[in-house]
PDB file of C-alpha atoms in Angstrom:
ATOM      1  CA  UNK A   1     -18.370  -8.465   1.380  1.00  0.00           C
ATOM      2  CA  UNK A   2     -17.095  -6.550  -1.659  1.00  0.00           C
ATOM      3  CA  UNK A   3     -17.224  -2.845  -2.414  1.00  0.00           C
ATOM      4  CA  UNK A   4     -19.888  -1.456  -4.520  1.00  0.00           C
ATOM      5  CA  UNK A   5     -19.163   0.611  -7.452  1.00  0.00           C
ATOM      6  CA  UNK A   6     -20.586   3.732  -5.863  1.00  0.00           C
ATOM      7  CA  UNK A   7     -18.617   3.153  -2.731  1.00  0.00           C
ATOM      8  CA  UNK A   8     -15.448   2.906  -4.720  1.00  0.00           C
ATOM      9  CA  UNK A   9     -16.238   6.026  -6.613  1.00  0.00           C
ATOM     10  CA  UNK A  10     -16.667   7.858  -3.342  1.00  0.00           C
ATOM     11  CA  UNK A  11     -13.299   6.707  -2.157  1.00  0.00           C
ATOM     12  CA  UNK A  12     -11.640   7.647  -5.362  1.00  0.00           C
ATOM     13  CA  UNK A  13     -13.168  11.171  -5.127  1.00  0.00           C
ATOM     14  CA  UNK A  14     -12.203  11.506  -1.351  1.00  0.00           C
ATOM     15  CA  UNK A  15      -8.570  10.182  -1.578  1.00  0.00           C
ATOM     16  CA  UNK A  16      -7.641  10.840  -5.135  1.00  0.00           C
ATOM     17  CA  UNK A  17      -5.063  13.462  -5.857  1.00  0.00           C
ATOM     18  CA  UNK A  18      -6.846  14.591  -9.043  1.00  0.00           C
ATOM     19  CA  UNK A  19      -9.977  14.179 -10.908  1.00  0.00           C
ATOM     20  CA  UNK A  20     -10.141  10.390 -12.021  1.00  0.00           C
ATOM     21  CA  UNK A  21      -7.146   9.333 -10.130  1.00  0.00           C
ATOM     22  CA  UNK A  22      -7.583   5.647  -9.469  1.00  0.00           C
ATOM     23  CA  UNK A  23      -3.888   4.493  -9.056  1.00  0.00           C
ATOM     24  CA  UNK A  24      -2.416   6.671  -6.593  1.00  0.00           C
ATOM     25  CA  UNK A  25      -1.122   4.890  -3.423  1.00  0.00           C
ATOM     26  CA  UNK A  26      -3.748   6.899  -1.280  1.00  0.00           C
ATOM     27  CA  UNK A  27      -6.724   5.467  -3.227  1.00  0.00           C
ATOM     28  CA  UNK A  28      -5.396   2.089  -3.271  1.00  0.00           C
ATOM     29  CA  UNK A  29      -4.784   1.930   0.534  1.00  0.00           C
ATOM     30  CA  UNK A  30      -8.279   3.447   1.123  1.00  0.00           C
ATOM     31  CA  UNK A  31      -9.918   0.859  -1.026  1.00  0.00           C
ATOM     32  CA  UNK A  32      -7.872  -1.918   0.546  1.00  0.00           C
ATOM     33  CA  UNK A  33      -8.742  -0.637   4.107  1.00  0.00           C
ATOM     34  CA  UNK A  34     -12.475  -0.714   3.256  1.00  0.00           C
ATOM     35  CA  UNK A  35     -12.146  -4.232   1.934  1.00  0.00           C
ATOM     36  CA  UNK A  36     -10.132  -5.346   4.974  1.00  0.00           C
ATOM     37  CA  UNK A  37     -12.912  -3.850   7.235  1.00  0.00           C
ATOM     38  CA  UNK A  38     -15.683  -5.738   5.474  1.00  0.00           C
ATOM     39  CA  UNK A  39     -13.798  -8.950   5.608  1.00  0.00           C
ATOM     40  CA  UNK A  40     -13.040  -8.464   9.283  1.00  0.00           C
ATOM     41  CA  UNK A  41     -16.645  -8.125  10.014  1.00  0.00           C
ATOM     42  CA  UNK A  42     -17.454 -11.177   7.930  1.00  0.00           C
ATOM     43  CA  UNK A  43     -14.982 -13.246   9.823  1.00  0.00           C
ATOM     44  CA  UNK A  44     -16.434 -12.243  13.158  1.00  0.00           C
ATOM     45  CA  UNK A  45     -19.443 -14.092  12.360  1.00  0.00           C
ATOM     46  CA  UNK A  46     -17.922 -17.007  10.244  1.00  0.00           C
ATOM     47  CA  UNK A  47     -14.924 -17.935  12.224  1.00  0.00           C
ATOM     48  CA  UNK A  48     -14.270 -21.092  10.317  1.00  0.00           C
ATOM     49  CA  UNK A  49     -13.928 -19.536   6.916  1.00  0.00           C
ATOM     50  CA  UNK A  50     -10.278 -20.002   6.405  1.00  0.00           C
ATOM     51  CA  UNK A  51     -10.367 -19.204   2.555  1.00  0.00           C
ATOM     52  CA  UNK A  52     -11.662 -15.663   3.536  1.00  0.00           C
ATOM     53  CA  UNK A  53      -9.122 -15.460   6.305  1.00  0.00           C
ATOM     54  CA  UNK A  54      -6.147 -16.156   3.812  1.00  0.00           C
ATOM     55  CA  UNK A  55      -7.490 -13.516   1.580  1.00  0.00           C
ATOM     56  CA  UNK A  56      -7.656 -10.963   4.320  1.00  0.00           C
ATOM     57  CA  UNK A  57      -4.122 -11.789   5.259  1.00  0.00           C
ATOM     58  CA  UNK A  58      -3.012 -11.135   1.728  1.00  0.00           C
ATOM     59  CA  UNK A  59      -4.874  -7.767   1.601  1.00  0.00           C
ATOM     60  CA  UNK A  60      -3.324  -6.843   4.840  1.00  0.00           C
ATOM     61  CA  UNK A  61       0.112  -7.531   3.468  1.00  0.00           C
ATOM     62  CA  UNK A  62      -0.588  -5.675   0.337  1.00  0.00           C
ATOM     63  CA  UNK A  63      -1.654  -2.660   2.350  1.00  0.00           C
ATOM     64  CA  UNK A  64       1.221  -2.791   4.515  1.00  0.00           C
ATOM     65  CA  UNK A  65       3.546  -2.843   1.563  1.00  0.00           C
ATOM     66  CA  UNK A  66       1.848   0.163   0.039  1.00  0.00           C
ATOM     67  CA  UNK A  67       1.982   2.076   3.258  1.00  0.00           C
ATOM     68  CA  UNK A  68       5.678   1.360   3.637  1.00  0.00           C
ATOM     69  CA  UNK A  69       6.266   2.804   0.266  1.00  0.00           C
ATOM     70  CA  UNK A  70       4.410   6.018   0.974  1.00  0.00           C
ATOM     71  CA  UNK A  71       6.131   6.303   4.268  1.00  0.00           C
ATOM     72  CA  UNK A  72       9.468   5.839   2.563  1.00  0.00           C
ATOM     73  CA  UNK A  73       8.839   8.413  -0.278  1.00  0.00           C
ATOM     74  CA  UNK A  74       6.677  11.015   1.150  1.00  0.00           C
ATOM     75  CA  UNK A  75       6.268  10.971   5.117  1.00  0.00           C
ATOM     76  CA  UNK A  76       3.738  13.868   5.559  1.00  0.00           C
ATOM     77  CA  UNK A  77       1.455  12.145   3.067  1.00  0.00           C
ATOM     78  CA  UNK A  78       1.723   8.977   5.018  1.00  0.00           C
ATOM     79  CA  UNK A  79       0.956  10.563   8.224  1.00  0.00           C
ATOM     80  CA  UNK A  80      -2.083  12.329   6.809  1.00  0.00           C
ATOM     81  CA  UNK A  81      -3.338   9.146   5.095  1.00  0.00           C
ATOM     82  CA  UNK A  82      -3.033   7.034   8.325  1.00  0.00           C
ATOM     83  CA  UNK A  83      -4.768   9.735  10.375  1.00  0.00           C
ATOM     84  CA  UNK A  84      -7.736   9.974   7.930  1.00  0.00           C
ATOM     85  CA  UNK A  85      -8.189   6.255   7.611  1.00  0.00           C
ATOM     86  CA  UNK A  86      -7.842   5.759  11.368  1.00  0.00           C
ATOM     87  CA  UNK A  87      -5.311   2.998  11.122  1.00  0.00           C
ATOM     88  CA  UNK A  88      -2.203   2.386  13.345  1.00  0.00           C
ATOM     89  CA  UNK A  89       1.095   3.687  12.252  1.00  0.00           C
ATOM     90  CA  UNK A  90       3.796   1.100  11.946  1.00  0.00           C
ATOM     91  CA  UNK A  91       6.704   3.202  10.952  1.00  0.00           C
TER      92      UNK A  91
END
């Protein structure tokens, strides 16, 4: 269910703004999106896993807050990120 170190490094390299960029909004949203997709697949098989469902909802809320921030501060970066990740635009 969690992300491997190698996958996280790939996401950082792909979405980071510079070498070793781990804290930018794009990287955080990309990592959260990967975790959300993994948990969604888990919940398709284990419908009664309510603890995981709660964690998933917390991750979705955190990602929404980060997306709202980037949409408010830099709209073109937000639009490009949403397009690259294949998630729906809310704003």
